[in-house]
Tab-separated table of C-alpha atoms and ligand atoms in Angstrom:
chain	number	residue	atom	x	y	z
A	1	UNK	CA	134.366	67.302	92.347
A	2	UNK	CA	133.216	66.723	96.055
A	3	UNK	CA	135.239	69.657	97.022
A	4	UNK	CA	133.486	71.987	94.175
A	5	UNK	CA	130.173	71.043	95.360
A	6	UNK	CA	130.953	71.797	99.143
A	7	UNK	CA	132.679	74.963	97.719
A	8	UNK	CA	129.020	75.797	96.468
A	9	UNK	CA	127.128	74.550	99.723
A	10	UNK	CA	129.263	76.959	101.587
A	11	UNK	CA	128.961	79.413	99.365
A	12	UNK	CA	125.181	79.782	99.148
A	13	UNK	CA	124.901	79.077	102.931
A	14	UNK	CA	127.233	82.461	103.476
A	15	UNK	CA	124.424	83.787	101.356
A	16	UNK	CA	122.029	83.075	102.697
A	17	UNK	CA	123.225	83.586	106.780
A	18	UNK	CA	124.420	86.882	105.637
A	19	UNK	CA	121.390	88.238	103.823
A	20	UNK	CA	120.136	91.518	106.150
A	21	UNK	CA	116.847	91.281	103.980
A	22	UNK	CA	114.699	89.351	106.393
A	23	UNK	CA	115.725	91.958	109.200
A	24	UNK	CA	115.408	94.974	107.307
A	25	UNK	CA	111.994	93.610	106.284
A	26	UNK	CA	110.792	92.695	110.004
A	27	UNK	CA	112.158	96.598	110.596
A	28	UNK	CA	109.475	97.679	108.002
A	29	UNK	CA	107.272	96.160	109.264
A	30	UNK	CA	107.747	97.156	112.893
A	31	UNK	CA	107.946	100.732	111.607
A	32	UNK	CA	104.903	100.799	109.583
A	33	UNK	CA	103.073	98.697	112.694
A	34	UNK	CA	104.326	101.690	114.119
A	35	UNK	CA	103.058	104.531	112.089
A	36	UNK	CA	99.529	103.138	111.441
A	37	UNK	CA	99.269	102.441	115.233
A	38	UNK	CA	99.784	106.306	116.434
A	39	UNK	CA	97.766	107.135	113.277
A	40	UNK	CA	95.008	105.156	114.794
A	41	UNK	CA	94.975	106.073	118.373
A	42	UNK	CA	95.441	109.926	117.060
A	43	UNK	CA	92.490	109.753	114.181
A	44	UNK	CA	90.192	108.229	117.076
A	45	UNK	CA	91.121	111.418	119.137
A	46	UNK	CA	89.888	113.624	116.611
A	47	UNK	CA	86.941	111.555	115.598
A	48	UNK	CA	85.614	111.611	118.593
A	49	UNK	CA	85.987	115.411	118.851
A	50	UNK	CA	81.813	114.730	118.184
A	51	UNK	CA	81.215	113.966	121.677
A	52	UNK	CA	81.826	117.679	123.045
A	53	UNK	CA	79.511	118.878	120.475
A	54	UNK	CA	79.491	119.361	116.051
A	55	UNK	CA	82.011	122.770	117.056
A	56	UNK	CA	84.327	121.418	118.453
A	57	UNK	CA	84.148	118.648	115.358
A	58	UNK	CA	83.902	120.994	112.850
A	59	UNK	CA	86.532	123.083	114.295
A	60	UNK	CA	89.065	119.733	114.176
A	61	UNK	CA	87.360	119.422	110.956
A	62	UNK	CA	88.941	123.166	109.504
A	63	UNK	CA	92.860	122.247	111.829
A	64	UNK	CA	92.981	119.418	109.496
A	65	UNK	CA	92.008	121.322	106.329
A	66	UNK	CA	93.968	123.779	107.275
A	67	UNK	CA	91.474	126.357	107.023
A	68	UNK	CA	93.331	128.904	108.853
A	69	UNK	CA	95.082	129.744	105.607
A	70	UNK	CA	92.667	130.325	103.466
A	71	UNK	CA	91.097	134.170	103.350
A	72	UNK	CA	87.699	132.586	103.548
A	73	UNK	CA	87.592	130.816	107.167
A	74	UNK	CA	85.195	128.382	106.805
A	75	UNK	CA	86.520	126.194	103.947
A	76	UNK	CA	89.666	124.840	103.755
A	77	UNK	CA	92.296	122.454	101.826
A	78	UNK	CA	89.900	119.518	101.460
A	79	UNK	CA	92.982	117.983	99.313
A	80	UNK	CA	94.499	118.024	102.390
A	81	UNK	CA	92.499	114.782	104.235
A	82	UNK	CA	92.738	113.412	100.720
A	83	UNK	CA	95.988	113.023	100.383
A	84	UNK	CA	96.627	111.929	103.762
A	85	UNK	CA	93.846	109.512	103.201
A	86	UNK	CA	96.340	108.429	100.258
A	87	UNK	CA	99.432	108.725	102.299
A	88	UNK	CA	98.298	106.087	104.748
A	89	UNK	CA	96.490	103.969	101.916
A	90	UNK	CA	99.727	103.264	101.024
A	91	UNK	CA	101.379	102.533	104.235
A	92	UNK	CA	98.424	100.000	104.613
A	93	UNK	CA	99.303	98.105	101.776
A	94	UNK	CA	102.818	98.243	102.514
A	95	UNK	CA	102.487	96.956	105.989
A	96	UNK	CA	99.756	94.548	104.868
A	97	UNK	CA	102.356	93.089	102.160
A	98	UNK	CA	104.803	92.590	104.889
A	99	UNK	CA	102.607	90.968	107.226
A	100	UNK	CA	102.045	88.353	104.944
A	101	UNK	CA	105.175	87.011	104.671
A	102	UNK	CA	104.780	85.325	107.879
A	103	UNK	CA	101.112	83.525	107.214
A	104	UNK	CA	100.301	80.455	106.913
A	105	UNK	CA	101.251	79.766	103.286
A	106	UNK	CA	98.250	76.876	102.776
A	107	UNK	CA	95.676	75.152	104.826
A	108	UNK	CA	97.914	72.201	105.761
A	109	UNK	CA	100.354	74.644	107.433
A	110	UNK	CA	96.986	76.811	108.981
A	111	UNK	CA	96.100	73.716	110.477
A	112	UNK	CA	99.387	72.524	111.838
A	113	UNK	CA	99.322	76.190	112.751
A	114	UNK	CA	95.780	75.961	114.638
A	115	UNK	CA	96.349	73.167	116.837
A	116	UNK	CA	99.645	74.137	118.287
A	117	UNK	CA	98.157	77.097	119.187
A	118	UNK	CA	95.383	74.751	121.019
A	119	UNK	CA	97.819	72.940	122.624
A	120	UNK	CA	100.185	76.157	123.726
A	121	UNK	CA	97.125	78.111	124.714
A	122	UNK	CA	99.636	80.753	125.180
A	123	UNK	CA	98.367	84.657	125.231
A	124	UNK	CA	101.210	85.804	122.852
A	125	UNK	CA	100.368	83.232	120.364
A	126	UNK	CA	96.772	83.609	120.644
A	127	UNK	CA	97.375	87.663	119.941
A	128	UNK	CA	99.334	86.759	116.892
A	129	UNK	CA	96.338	84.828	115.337
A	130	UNK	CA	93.979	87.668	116.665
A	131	UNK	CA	96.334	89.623	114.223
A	132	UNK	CA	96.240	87.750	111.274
A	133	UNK	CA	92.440	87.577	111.511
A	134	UNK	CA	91.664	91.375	112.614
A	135	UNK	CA	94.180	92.449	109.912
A	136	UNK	CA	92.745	90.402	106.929
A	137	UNK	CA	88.989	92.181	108.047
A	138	UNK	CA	90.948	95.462	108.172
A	139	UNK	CA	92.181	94.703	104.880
A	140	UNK	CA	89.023	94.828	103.128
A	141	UNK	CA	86.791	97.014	105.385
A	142	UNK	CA	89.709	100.155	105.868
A	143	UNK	CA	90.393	99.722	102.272
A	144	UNK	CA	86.450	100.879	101.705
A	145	UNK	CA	87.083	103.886	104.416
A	146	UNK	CA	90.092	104.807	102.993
A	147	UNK	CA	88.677	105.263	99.195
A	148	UNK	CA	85.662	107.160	100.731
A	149	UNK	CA	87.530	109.494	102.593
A	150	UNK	CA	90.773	110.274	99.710
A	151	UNK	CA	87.394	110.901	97.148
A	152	UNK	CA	85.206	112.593	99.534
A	153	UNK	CA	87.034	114.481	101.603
A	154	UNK	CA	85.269	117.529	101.271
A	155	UNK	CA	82.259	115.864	102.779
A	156	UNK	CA	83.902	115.486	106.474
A	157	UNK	CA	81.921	117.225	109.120
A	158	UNK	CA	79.544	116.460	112.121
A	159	UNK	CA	76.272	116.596	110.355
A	160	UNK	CA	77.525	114.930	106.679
A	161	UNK	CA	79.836	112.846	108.831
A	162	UNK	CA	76.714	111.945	110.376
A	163	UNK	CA	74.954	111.300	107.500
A	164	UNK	CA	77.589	108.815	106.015
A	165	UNK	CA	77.043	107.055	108.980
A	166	UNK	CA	73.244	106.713	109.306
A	167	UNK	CA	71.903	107.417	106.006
A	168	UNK	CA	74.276	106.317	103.374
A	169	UNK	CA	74.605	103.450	105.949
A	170	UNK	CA	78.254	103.055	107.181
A	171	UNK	CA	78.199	102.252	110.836
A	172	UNK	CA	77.601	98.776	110.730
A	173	UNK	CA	81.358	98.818	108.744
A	174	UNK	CA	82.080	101.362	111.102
A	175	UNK	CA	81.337	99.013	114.245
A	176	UNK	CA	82.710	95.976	112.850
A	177	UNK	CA	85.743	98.049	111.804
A	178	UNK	CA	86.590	99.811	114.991
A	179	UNK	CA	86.855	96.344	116.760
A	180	UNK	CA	89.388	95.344	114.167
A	181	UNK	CA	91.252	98.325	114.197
A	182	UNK	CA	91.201	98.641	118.137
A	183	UNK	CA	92.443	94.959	118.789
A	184	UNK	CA	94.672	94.829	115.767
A	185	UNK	CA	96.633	98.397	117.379
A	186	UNK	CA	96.890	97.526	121.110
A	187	UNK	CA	98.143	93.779	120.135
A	188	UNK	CA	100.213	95.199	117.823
A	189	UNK	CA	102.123	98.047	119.993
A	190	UNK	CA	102.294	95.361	122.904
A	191	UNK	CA	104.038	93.024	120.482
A	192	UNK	CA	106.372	95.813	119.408
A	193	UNK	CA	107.251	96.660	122.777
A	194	UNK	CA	108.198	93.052	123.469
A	195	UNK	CA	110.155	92.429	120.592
A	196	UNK	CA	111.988	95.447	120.454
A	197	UNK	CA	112.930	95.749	124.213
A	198	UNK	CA	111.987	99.073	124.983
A	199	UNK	CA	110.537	98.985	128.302
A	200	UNK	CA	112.456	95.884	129.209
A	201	UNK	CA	114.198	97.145	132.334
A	202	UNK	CA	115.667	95.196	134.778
A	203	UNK	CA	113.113	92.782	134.814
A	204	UNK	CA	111.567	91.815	130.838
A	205	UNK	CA	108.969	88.546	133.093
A	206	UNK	CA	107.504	91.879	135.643
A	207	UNK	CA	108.018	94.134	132.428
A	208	UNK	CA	106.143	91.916	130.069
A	209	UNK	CA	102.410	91.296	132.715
A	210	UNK	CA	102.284	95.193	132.931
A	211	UNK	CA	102.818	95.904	129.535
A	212	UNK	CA	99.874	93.135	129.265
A	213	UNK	CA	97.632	95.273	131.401
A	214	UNK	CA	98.166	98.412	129.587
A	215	UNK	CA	96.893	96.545	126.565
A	216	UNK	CA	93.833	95.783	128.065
A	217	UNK	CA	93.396	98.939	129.475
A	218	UNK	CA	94.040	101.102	126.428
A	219	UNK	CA	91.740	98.600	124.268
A	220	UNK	CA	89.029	98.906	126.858
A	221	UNK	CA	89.644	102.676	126.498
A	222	UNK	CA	89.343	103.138	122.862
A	223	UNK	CA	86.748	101.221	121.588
A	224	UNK	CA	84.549	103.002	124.346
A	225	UNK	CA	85.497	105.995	122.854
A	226	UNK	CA	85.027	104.307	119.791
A	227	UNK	CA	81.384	103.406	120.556
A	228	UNK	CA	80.570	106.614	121.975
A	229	UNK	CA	81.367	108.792	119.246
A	230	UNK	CA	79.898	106.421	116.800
A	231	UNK	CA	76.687	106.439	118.568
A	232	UNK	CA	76.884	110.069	118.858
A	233	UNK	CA	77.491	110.179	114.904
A	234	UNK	CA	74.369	107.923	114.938
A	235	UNK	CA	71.905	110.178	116.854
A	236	UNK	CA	72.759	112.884	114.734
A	237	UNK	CA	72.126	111.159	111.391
A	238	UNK	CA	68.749	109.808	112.730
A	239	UNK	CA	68.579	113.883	114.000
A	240	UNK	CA	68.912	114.972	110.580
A	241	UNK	CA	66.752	112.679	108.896
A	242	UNK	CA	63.864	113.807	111.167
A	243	UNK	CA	64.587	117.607	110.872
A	244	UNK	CA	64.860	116.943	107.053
A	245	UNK	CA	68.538	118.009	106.894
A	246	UNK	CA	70.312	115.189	105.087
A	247	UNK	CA	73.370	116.315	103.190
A	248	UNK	CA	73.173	120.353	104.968
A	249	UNK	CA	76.590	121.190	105.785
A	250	UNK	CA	76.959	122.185	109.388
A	251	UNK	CA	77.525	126.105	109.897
A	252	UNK	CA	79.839	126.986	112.946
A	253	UNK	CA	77.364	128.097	115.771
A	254	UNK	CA	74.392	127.123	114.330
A	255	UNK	CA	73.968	124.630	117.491
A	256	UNK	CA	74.074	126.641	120.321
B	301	LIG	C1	93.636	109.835	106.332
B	301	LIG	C2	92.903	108.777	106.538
B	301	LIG	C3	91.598	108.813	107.294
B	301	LIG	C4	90.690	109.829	107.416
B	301	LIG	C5	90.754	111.231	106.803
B	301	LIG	C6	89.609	109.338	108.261
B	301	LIG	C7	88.515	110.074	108.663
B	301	LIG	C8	87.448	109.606	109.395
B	301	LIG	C9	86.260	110.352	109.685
B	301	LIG	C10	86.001	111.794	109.267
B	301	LIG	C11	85.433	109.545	110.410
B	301	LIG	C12	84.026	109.915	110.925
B	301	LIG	C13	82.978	109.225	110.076
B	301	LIG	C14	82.941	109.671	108.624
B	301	LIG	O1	83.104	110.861	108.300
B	301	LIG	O2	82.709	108.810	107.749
B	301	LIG	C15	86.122	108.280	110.592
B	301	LIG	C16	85.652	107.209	111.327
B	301	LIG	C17	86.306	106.028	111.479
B	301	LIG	N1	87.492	105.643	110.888
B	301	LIG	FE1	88.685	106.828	109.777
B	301	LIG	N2	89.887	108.031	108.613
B	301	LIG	C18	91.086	107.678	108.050
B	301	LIG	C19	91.722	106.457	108.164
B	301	LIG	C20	91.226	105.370	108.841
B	301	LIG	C21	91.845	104.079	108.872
B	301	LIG	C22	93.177	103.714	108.197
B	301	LIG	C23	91.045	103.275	109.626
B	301	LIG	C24	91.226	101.826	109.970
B	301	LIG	C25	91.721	100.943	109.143
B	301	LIG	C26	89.918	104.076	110.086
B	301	LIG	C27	88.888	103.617	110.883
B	301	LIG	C28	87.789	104.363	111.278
B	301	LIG	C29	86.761	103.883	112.184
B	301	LIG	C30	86.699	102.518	112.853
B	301	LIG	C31	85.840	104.927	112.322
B	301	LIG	C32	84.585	104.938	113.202
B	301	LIG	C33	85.044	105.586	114.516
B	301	LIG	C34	83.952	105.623	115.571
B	301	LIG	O3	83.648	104.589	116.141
B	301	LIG	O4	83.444	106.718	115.812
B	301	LIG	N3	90.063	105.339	109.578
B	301	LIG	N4	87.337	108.337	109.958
């Protein structure tokens, strides 16, 4: 009898230790971290196209859509930034639905959670909360973005752009959103980088501080960027109210 039952134990602990789900899961997630992060950094790159003037947005604008296909230059595949805007829906939930394997599970275990962290105050734990609470505002906030831009795709450009911002009243989701996004990315990649071993070199300790660095730096980086273009965006939508141009689409040339 005693031997079945320690047959059994043995059994399910081979199971269990031999189960690859938990690492192909943390791969997943790492990948998707991955994905969404170079998204990011890339998407903020071509936002911010704005700040050398609506051509050079509007020309991103027609790369993205593709317009260099079409016999009629000026509009494009506005499916195009839909679907993408789908594409990476979906990797958001994904990644989201991994990430929350690893949360505290109720408020007992949030609090055990909290003050350990107190008591560590160390900066890798600390990021990992930052995560948890950047990514649950992403959740809802991106989720908004991303149905407004996979429905209205064809309304992407530096004046209606402009006008989603100021009139239809977006940046303050915008703002709140791009501190999220920018925080949630750079922790993200620096944990990546850490737990993967890429850059680990000879020495992980000297690796590790300027790998912290670069963090800073490149989240000090883009959420100026950030805040530039969106108060660019901004000065145009107040710019179009005045000249009573809400809704025009902008007409390559027509600035200069
Ligand atoms: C294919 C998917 C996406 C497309 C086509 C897209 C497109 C755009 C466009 C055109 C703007 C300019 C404002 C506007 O037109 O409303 C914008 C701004 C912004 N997007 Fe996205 N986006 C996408 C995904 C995301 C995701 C996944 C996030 C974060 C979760 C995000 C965060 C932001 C933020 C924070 C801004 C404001 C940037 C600033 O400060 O200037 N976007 N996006």
């Amino acid at each position: 009898m005693a031997s079945t039952a320690e047959g059994m134990k043995s059994l399910l602990e081979d199971r269990v230790v031999k189960s690859k789900w938990p690492a192909r899961l943390d791969l997943a997630q790492s990948l998707s971290g991955l994905g969404l992060g170079l998204f990011m950094w890339t998407h903020l790159i071509l936002v911010s196209s704005i700040l050398f003037g609506k051509d050079a947005m509007l020309a991103i604008t027609h790369v993205m859509e593709a317009s260099f296909l079409t016999p009629d230059e000026a509009g494009g595949y506005t499916l195009i930034p839909a679907l993408t805007a789908v594409g990476v829906f979906g990797l958001f939930i994904v990644h989201a639905c991994l990430a929350m394997r690893k949360f505290p599970s109720d408020w007992k275990a949030h609090k055990t959670f909290r003050s350990q962290m107190a008591m560590m105050n160390h900066s890798d734990t600390n990021g990992w909360y930052t995560q948890v609470v950047t990514g649950f505002i992403m959740f809802f906030l991106g989720s908004v973005h991303l149905y407004i831009m996979a429905t209205q795709a064809d309304k992407i450009g530096p004046q209606l752009s402009a006008d989603r911002m100021w009139t239809y009243g977006m940046w303050p989701l915008y703002l709140i959103l791009l501190f999220a996004v920018e925080m949630h990315g750079a922790i993200g990649m620096y944990r990546l980088a850490i737990k993967w071993g890429v850059f680990d070199g000879k020495d992980p300790r000297a690796t590790r501080k300027r790998l912290k660095v670069l963090k800073t730096l490149v989240t000090v980086f883009f959420l100026s960027l950030g805040l530039a273009s969106l108060a660019a965006y901004v000065k145009i939508g107040i710019e179009n109210v005045e000249n009573n141009r809400v809704g025009e689409r902008y007409v390559a040339g027509q600035e200069g």
